[in-house]
Coordinates of C-alpha atoms and ligand atoms in Angstrom, one line a residue:
M1 CA 0.2 0.4 -0.2
R2 CA 1.0 3.8 -1.5
L3 CA 1.4 6.4 2.2
R4 CA 2.2 9.3 2.9
I5 CA 3.5 10.2 6.6
E6 CA 1.8 12.6 8.2
R7 CA 3.0 13.6 11.5
I8 CA 5.0 11.7 13.8
G9 CA 3.8 10.9 17.4
A10 CA 3.9 10.3 20.4
Q11 CA 5.5 6.6 20.2
G12 CA 7.9 7.6 17.9
D13 CA 6.0 6.6 14.6
G14 CA 5.2 8.1 11.7
I15 CA 1.0 8.0 11.2
A16 CA -1.1 7.9 8.0
Q17 CA -4.5 9.2 7.7
T18 CA -6.2 6.8 5.5
G19 CA -9.5 6.3 5.7
D20 CA -9.5 2.8 7.5
G21 CA -8.2 5.6 10.6
P22 CA -5.0 6.4 11.5
I23 CA -1.7 3.5 10.5
F24 CA 1.2 4.3 11.8
V25 CA 4.7 3.1 11.0
P26 CA 8.6 3.0 12.8
F27 CA 10.8 5.2 11.1
T28 CA 9.5 7.4 9.1
L29 CA 8.9 11.2 9.3
A30 CA 6.4 13.3 7.8
G31 CA 6.2 13.8 3.9
D32 CA 7.6 10.5 3.3
E33 CA 5.7 9.2 0.6
I34 CA 6.2 5.0 1.3
D35 CA 5.4 1.8 0.2
A36 CA 4.1 -0.5 3.2
W37 CA 2.7 -3.8 4.4
L38 CA 0.5 -3.2 6.7
E39 CA -0.1 -5.6 10.2
P40 CA -2.4 -5.8 13.0
G41 CA -1.1 -3.5 15.8
P42 CA -1.8 -3.5 20.0
R43 CA -4.4 -2.3 20.7
G44 CA -6.3 -2.5 17.1
T45 CA -4.5 -0.2 15.7
I46 CA -3.4 -0.9 12.1
R47 CA 0.8 -0.2 11.7
A48 CA 2.5 -0.6 9.1
Q49 CA 6.7 -1.7 7.4
M50 CA 7.9 1.0 5.1
E51 CA 8.8 -1.7 2.5
G52 CA 10.1 1.0 0.3
L53 CA 11.1 4.7 0.4
I54 CA 9.9 6.2 -2.8
T55 CA 10.3 10.2 -1.8
P56 CA 11.6 11.4 1.5
G57 CA 9.9 14.0 4.5
P58 CA 11.5 17.3 5.1
G59 CA 14.3 16.9 7.0
R60 CA 15.2 13.0 6.9
Q61 CA 18.8 12.0 7.3
D62 CA 20.8 8.5 7.0
A63 CA 21.0 6.9 11.0
P64 CA 24.9 7.3 12.8
C65 CA 24.0 3.7 14.4
R66 CA 23.3 0.2 12.0
H67 CA 21.7 -1.3 14.5
H68 CA 18.3 1.5 13.3
G69 CA 15.8 0.1 12.2
Q70 CA 16.4 -3.3 14.6
C71 CA 17.0 -2.0 18.0
G72 CA 14.4 -0.8 20.4
G73 CA 16.2 1.6 22.2
C74 CA 16.2 4.0 19.5
S75 CA 13.5 4.8 16.7
L76 CA 14.3 8.5 15.7
Q77 CA 17.6 8.7 14.5
H78 CA 16.2 9.2 10.6
L79 CA 14.9 12.8 11.7
D80 CA 17.9 15.4 11.7
A81 CA 19.3 17.6 14.5
D82 CA 16.6 20.4 13.1
L83 CA 13.3 18.4 12.3
Y84 CA 14.2 16.5 16.2
A85 CA 14.2 18.7 18.5
R86 CA 11.4 20.3 16.7
W87 CA 9.1 16.7 18.1
V88 CA 10.7 17.2 21.1
A89 CA 9.0 20.4 21.2
D90 CA 5.6 19.4 20.5
R91 CA 5.8 16.0 21.7
V92 CA 6.0 17.8 25.5
Q93 CA 2.8 20.4 23.1
M94 CA 0.8 17.6 22.5
A95 CA 0.8 16.5 26.1
M96 CA -0.7 20.1 27.4
A97 CA -2.6 20.0 25.1
Q98 CA -4.9 17.0 25.6
H99 CA -5.2 19.2 29.5
G100 CA -6.5 22.1 27.5
L101 CA -2.8 23.2 28.5
G102 CA -1.8 23.9 25.4
D103 CA -0.6 28.0 24.7
C104 CA 1.7 27.9 27.6
P105 CA 5.5 28.9 26.9
M106 CA 8.0 26.6 26.2
A107 CA 11.7 27.1 25.8
P108 CA 13.4 25.1 22.7
P109 CA 14.9 21.9 23.9
Q110 CA 17.7 21.6 25.6
I111 CA 18.6 18.2 23.5
S112 CA 21.8 15.6 25.1
P113 CA 25.0 14.7 21.9
P114 CA 25.7 11.4 21.4
S115 CA 28.1 9.9 23.0
S116 CA 26.8 11.7 26.4
R117 CA 24.5 8.6 28.2
R118 CA 25.8 7.2 31.5
R119 CA 23.5 4.4 32.5
L120 CA 22.2 1.5 30.3
S121 CA 20.0 -0.9 31.1
L122 CA 21.2 -4.0 28.7
K123 CA 19.9 -7.4 28.2
A124 CA 21.8 -10.8 28.1
M125 CA 20.9 -14.5 26.8
R126 CA 23.1 -17.0 26.3
T127 CA 22.2 -18.8 23.4
S128 CA 23.9 -21.2 21.5
R129 CA 26.4 -19.5 19.4
G130 CA 27.1 -17.3 22.6
V131 CA 26.2 -14.4 24.2
L132 CA 23.8 -12.0 23.2
L133 CA 24.0 -8.3 24.8
G134 CA 22.1 -4.8 23.6
F135 CA 18.3 -4.2 23.9
A136 CA 14.9 -5.6 22.4
M137 CA 13.4 -5.2 20.1
R138 CA 10.8 -2.9 20.0
Q139 CA 7.2 -4.0 20.5
S140 CA 8.9 -7.6 21.1
H141 CA 11.1 -9.7 23.8
H142 CA 13.9 -10.8 21.1
L143 CA 17.4 -9.0 21.3
V144 CA 19.0 -6.9 19.5
D145 CA 22.7 -8.0 19.5
V146 CA 24.5 -4.4 19.5
R147 CA 28.0 -4.4 18.9
Q148 CA 28.5 0.4 18.8
C149 CA 26.1 2.6 20.3
P150 CA 26.3 6.4 19.4
V151 CA 24.3 7.6 21.9
A152 CA 25.2 6.2 25.3
R153 CA 29.0 7.2 27.0
P154 CA 31.8 4.8 25.1
S155 CA 33.9 3.9 27.9
L156 CA 29.9 1.6 28.3
V157 CA 30.2 0.9 25.3
A158 CA 34.2 -0.2 25.2
L159 CA 32.6 -2.8 28.1
F160 CA 30.4 -5.1 25.3
K161 CA 32.6 -7.0 23.9
P162 CA 33.9 -7.9 27.3
L163 CA 31.6 -8.5 28.9
R164 CA 30.2 -11.0 26.8
A165 CA 32.8 -12.4 26.5
L166 CA 32.3 -13.1 30.4
L167 CA 29.4 -14.1 30.2
H168 CA 30.5 -16.4 28.1
D169 CA 31.9 -18.7 30.6
L170 CA 29.5 -17.4 33.6
M171 CA 25.8 -18.2 32.2
P172 CA 24.4 -21.0 31.7
L173 CA 22.0 -21.8 28.1
R174 CA 18.6 -19.8 27.8
A175 CA 20.0 -18.0 31.5
A176 CA 19.0 -14.3 31.0
S177 CA 19.9 -11.4 32.2
V178 CA 19.7 -7.8 33.1
I179 CA 22.7 -6.0 33.7
S180 CA 22.9 -1.9 34.3
L181 CA 25.7 -0.3 33.5
T182 CA 26.4 3.2 35.5
E183 CA 29.0 5.9 34.8
A184 CA 29.0 7.9 38.2
D185 CA 31.9 10.8 39.0
N186 CA 33.8 8.2 39.8
G187 CA 33.1 5.5 38.4
I188 CA 31.1 2.4 36.7
D189 CA 28.9 1.2 38.9
M190 CA 27.3 -2.5 37.3
V191 CA 25.2 -4.6 38.5
I192 CA 24.0 -8.3 37.3
D193 CA 20.1 -8.9 37.8
G194 CA 19.7 -12.8 37.4
G195 CA 21.3 -15.7 34.4
I196 CA 23.6 -16.5 37.5
A197 CA 24.4 -17.7 40.0
P198 CA 27.5 -17.3 41.6
G199 CA 29.8 -19.7 43.2
L200 CA 33.5 -19.0 44.1
S201 CA 34.8 -19.6 40.7
M202 CA 32.2 -17.5 39.1
R203 CA 33.2 -14.8 41.5
E204 CA 37.0 -14.6 41.7
A205 CA 35.7 -14.4 37.8
L206 CA 33.7 -11.4 37.7
A207 CA 35.8 -9.5 41.0
A208 CA 38.4 -10.4 38.2
F209 CA 37.2 -8.3 35.6
A210 CA 36.2 -5.8 37.6
Q211 CA 40.1 -5.2 38.2
S212 CA 40.1 -5.8 34.4
R213 CA 38.4 -3.5 33.4
D214 CA 38.2 -0.9 35.8
I215 CA 34.5 -1.0 37.7
A216 CA 34.6 1.0 40.8
S217 CA 31.6 -1.4 41.9
L218 CA 30.1 -4.5 41.3
H219 CA 27.0 -6.8 42.5
V220 CA 25.1 -9.7 41.7
M221 CA 21.2 -9.2 42.9
E222 CA 20.1 -12.8 43.3
D223 CA 16.6 -13.7 45.0
G224 CA 15.3 -9.6 45.8
L225 CA 19.8 -9.5 47.9
C226 CA 22.2 -7.2 46.1
D227 CA 25.4 -9.4 46.9
P228 CA 28.3 -6.9 46.7
V229 CA 31.2 -9.5 44.7
A230 CA 33.7 -6.6 43.9
V231 CA 34.1 -3.6 45.3
N232 CA 37.2 -2.2 44.3
R233 CA 36.0 1.3 45.8
R234 CA 32.8 3.8 47.0
V235 CA 30.2 5.2 44.0
E236 CA 30.1 8.8 44.0
M237 CA 28.7 11.5 43.1
V238 CA 29.6 14.6 43.3
F239 CA 27.0 17.7 43.9
D240 CA 28.4 21.6 44.3
G241 CA 31.5 19.8 45.5
I242 CA 30.2 17.1 48.2
P243 CA 30.4 13.6 47.7
V244 CA 27.8 11.0 47.9
P245 CA 27.3 7.5 47.9
L246 CA 25.4 6.8 44.8
P247 CA 23.9 2.8 46.1
P248 CA 24.4 0.8 43.6
G249 CA 21.9 0.1 40.8
G250 CA 20.6 3.8 42.0
F251 CA 19.0 6.6 40.4
I252 CA 21.1 10.0 38.8
Q253 CA 20.0 11.1 35.2
A254 CA 21.3 9.5 32.5
T255 CA 23.3 12.4 31.5
A256 CA 25.6 14.7 32.7
E257 CA 24.6 17.9 30.4
G258 CA 20.5 16.8 31.5
E259 CA 21.8 17.0 34.5
A260 CA 23.3 20.5 34.5
A261 CA 20.6 22.3 32.3
L262 CA 18.0 20.8 35.2
R263 CA 19.8 22.7 37.8
A264 CA 20.1 26.0 36.5
L265 CA 16.8 25.7 35.8
M266 CA 16.6 24.8 39.1
L267 CA 18.4 27.9 40.8
E268 CA 17.3 30.0 38.6
W269 CA 13.8 29.3 38.9
L270 CA 13.9 29.6 42.8
E271 CA 15.9 32.4 42.8
G272 CA 14.9 34.3 46.5
A273 CA 13.3 31.8 48.1
Q274 CA 14.0 31.0 51.2
N275 CA 13.2 27.9 53.0
C276 CA 11.8 25.6 49.9
V277 CA 11.7 21.2 50.0
D278 CA 13.4 18.9 47.7
L279 CA 10.1 16.0 46.5
F280 CA 11.1 12.8 45.5
A281 CA 14.8 14.1 45.9
G282 CA 16.9 10.8 45.4
I283 CA 20.3 11.3 47.0
G284 CA 20.5 15.0 46.7
T285 CA 21.6 15.5 43.1
F286 CA 18.8 19.0 43.8
S287 CA 19.3 19.5 47.2
F288 CA 23.0 19.7 47.5
P289 CA 23.0 23.0 45.6
L290 CA 20.0 24.7 46.9
A291 CA 21.0 24.3 50.9
R292 CA 24.2 26.2 49.9
R293 CA 21.7 29.1 49.5
A294 CA 18.9 28.7 50.9
R295 CA 17.0 25.8 54.6
V296 CA 15.8 22.1 52.4
L297 CA 14.4 19.7 53.2
A298 CA 14.5 17.0 51.2
V299 CA 12.1 14.0 51.3
E300 CA 13.0 10.7 49.3
G301 CA 10.5 6.9 49.7
A302 CA 14.0 4.4 48.8
R303 CA 15.4 4.4 52.5
T304 CA 19.0 3.4 51.0
A305 CA 18.9 6.7 48.8
L306 CA 18.0 9.1 51.4
D307 CA 20.1 7.3 54.1
A308 CA 23.3 8.0 50.9
L309 CA 21.7 12.4 51.3
Q310 CA 21.9 11.8 54.6
S311 CA 25.7 11.1 54.1
G312 CA 26.2 13.5 51.9
V313 CA 24.9 15.9 54.5
N314 CA 27.3 14.3 57.3
K315 CA 29.9 15.4 55.4
A316 CA 29.2 19.3 54.1
S317 CA 29.4 20.6 58.0
H318 CA 28.7 24.0 56.1
L319 CA 25.5 22.9 55.6
K320 CA 23.4 23.2 57.9
G321 CA 20.2 24.2 56.2
L322 CA 19.6 20.9 54.4
T323 CA 18.1 18.0 56.1
A324 CA 16.6 14.7 54.7
L325 CA 12.9 12.9 56.2
H326 CA 11.8 9.5 54.8
R327 CA 8.7 8.4 53.3
D328 CA 6.8 7.5 50.6
L329 CA 4.8 10.4 48.8
F330 CA 2.4 8.4 47.2
R331 CA 0.9 6.8 50.2
R332 CA 1.4 9.7 52.1
P333 CA 2.3 13.0 50.9
L334 CA 3.8 16.6 52.4
S335 CA -0.3 18.1 53.4
A336 CA -0.5 20.7 52.0
A337 CA -0.8 22.4 56.2
E338 CA 2.4 20.8 56.4
L339 CA 4.1 22.8 52.5
A340 CA 2.6 25.9 54.6
P341 CA 6.3 26.9 55.9
F342 CA 8.3 26.5 52.4
D343 CA 8.8 29.6 49.4
G344 CA 10.0 27.1 47.2
L345 CA 9.4 23.7 46.0
I346 CA 10.9 20.7 43.5
I347 CA 8.7 17.8 42.5
D348 CA 10.4 14.7 40.4
P349 CA 8.5 12.0 40.7
P350 CA 8.6 8.9 38.7
R351 CA 7.1 8.5 35.2
A352 CA 3.7 7.2 36.6
G353 CA 4.1 11.4 38.2
A354 CA 2.4 12.4 41.8
V355 CA -1.3 13.2 41.6
A356 CA -1.6 12.7 45.4
Q357 CA 0.7 14.9 46.1
M358 CA -0.2 17.5 43.4
G359 CA -3.8 17.8 44.8
E360 CA -1.8 18.7 48.4
I361 CA 0.5 21.2 47.0
A362 CA -2.8 23.3 44.8
K363 CA -4.4 23.3 47.6
S364 CA -1.0 25.2 49.4
G365 CA 0.7 29.1 49.1
V366 CA 4.4 28.1 48.2
R367 CA 5.3 30.4 45.4
T368 CA 7.3 28.7 43.7
V369 CA 7.5 25.2 42.4
V370 CA 9.7 23.4 40.1
A371 CA 8.8 20.0 38.6
F372 CA 11.1 17.6 36.7
S373 CA 8.9 14.9 34.4
C374 CA 10.4 12.1 32.8
N375 CA 6.3 11.5 31.0
P376 CA 5.7 14.5 29.7
N377 CA 1.6 12.5 30.0
S378 CA 1.8 11.8 33.5
F379 CA 3.2 16.0 33.3
A380 CA -0.4 17.5 31.9
R381 CA -2.6 15.6 33.7
D382 CA -0.7 16.8 37.1
A383 CA 0.2 20.4 35.8
R384 CA -3.4 20.6 35.4
I385 CA -4.1 19.8 39.1
L386 CA -2.0 22.9 39.8
V387 CA -3.0 25.4 37.6
D388 CA -6.9 24.4 39.1
G389 CA -5.7 24.9 42.3
G390 CA -4.7 28.5 41.2
Y391 CA -0.7 28.5 40.2
Q392 CA 0.0 29.5 37.1
L393 CA 2.3 27.3 34.4
C394 CA 5.1 30.6 33.4
Q395 CA 7.7 28.0 31.2
I396 CA 8.5 24.4 30.2
S397 CA 11.6 24.1 28.9
P398 CA 11.9 20.9 27.4
V399 CA 15.6 18.0 28.1
D400 CA 15.6 16.2 26.7
Q401 CA 18.7 12.7 27.7
F402 CA 16.8 10.2 25.6
L403 CA 18.5 11.3 22.7
W404 CA 16.0 9.9 18.9
S405 CA 13.5 7.5 21.4
P406 CA 10.9 8.8 22.5
H407 CA 11.3 9.6 26.3
V408 CA 11.1 13.5 27.0
E409 CA 12.6 14.9 30.1
L410 CA 11.4 18.6 30.7
A411 CA 11.6 21.2 33.6
A412 CA 8.9 23.8 34.2
L413 CA 7.6 26.2 36.5
F414 CA 4.9 27.5 38.8
T415 CA 3.7 30.6 40.7
K416 CA 0.7 31.5 42.5
S417 CA 1.3 34.7 43.9
Ligands
SAM1 C1 12.9 10.7 38.8 S1 13.8 10.3 40.0 C2 14.7 12.1 40.3 C3 15.3 11.6 41.7 C4 16.2 12.9 42.7 N1 15.6 14.1 42.0 C5 17.3 13.2 40.8 O1 16.8 13.8 40.0 O2 18.1 11.9 41.7 C6 12.5 10.1 41.1 C7 13.4 9.0 42.9 O3 12.1 9.5 43.5 C8 11.8 8.2 45.1 N2 10.6 7.3 44.3 C9 9.4 6.8 44.3 N3 8.0 6.3 45.3 C10 8.8 7.4 45.6 C11 7.6 7.3 46.5 N4 6.7 6.9 46.3 N5 7.4 8.2 48.3 C12 8.9 8.6 47.7 N6 9.4 8.8 46.9 C13 9.5 7.6 46.1 C14 12.3 8.0 43.9 O4 13.5 6.5 45.1 C15 13.5 8.1 42.5 O5 14.2 8.3 43.5

């Protein structure tokens, strides 16, 4: 069937409108004229695979990665830089429009460059032909054996080949595993989840690997427990000059560039705030730089993250006004009454957003709210709650840390007078 693509949707697929409804075609863009074969998609949608590109639309580029089209990690490498930046902004704007907030002021997207992603979650599988290591194909469990990755830091990509060789010796046939790699500020944290059950000789092999590849810490998850197999040094992040331990597999912003962009916006928007609260604070990415000039209450639900943050606080004798609070903010959000002392607030929830907490903020009198989100859909829903509670949405700044993927992050400023 010949199709003309009209736009790119929220999941990164090109969309052709037909009499039978929209048809979703991966790896296409607006203006492409293509030959395609149709197939049923999930939930009654119609999908198609491009068979031939008759006329390319404007803004098409050659994908920089040889796995593009197969690997499910990226779906937008065929967009040139200008078109990709426009798509990021449109993606956020479309989500906002669904909640009646489509006219909010939007800054140009800040996009992390290639080779900057510092955390990866790789899948590994031992087959009769060797170990496959990489990412799942889109909407499939099929694993693509990845040899290059233009979005990840070269230090992480350099581990693919030796990791494959290591796992070949350790994994039984048909075993599957997830390998999390995070490059913190003083080295790489590796967590192997599933697929191996390390006895003494395996531990020795893993420790030798960690030593030879300068892996700072290597843990194996077994029965829900995190087993430290080789800890050459404590993995740390440095926030505003303060070293903070990173728990195994702990959360950091996906790129240093993205973290810097979010931090700069936060410090600008909270200028003048004296008493701030940082909700979903993690290990203190935003609390530490803000605590240099304001009192900060950091609230976090993961005990390991909070302990790490507290350890940073203990080392920073000059930070008299940074305190940490352990709290499940889904079950027990900070109430409007508890928020009364604060004039500045940061909120950075997981992908699902934070409906209950936003409801309490909406009722509060906190003057400035800085919201970070890795999901424009849940963010738009939560933003509506704040706007209905009397907040003005002053600006949205897309900050894209997942280059060429449909995952878009953003920062937003809300104020109440
Ligand atoms: C997107 S991360 C942000 C972390 C931090 N702001 C940063 O930039 O490093 C979301 C954080 O929310 C925490 N979290 C998840 N569910 C939570 C809950 N129910 N209550 C409190 N914190 C929670 C996670 O542990 C994680 O640290």
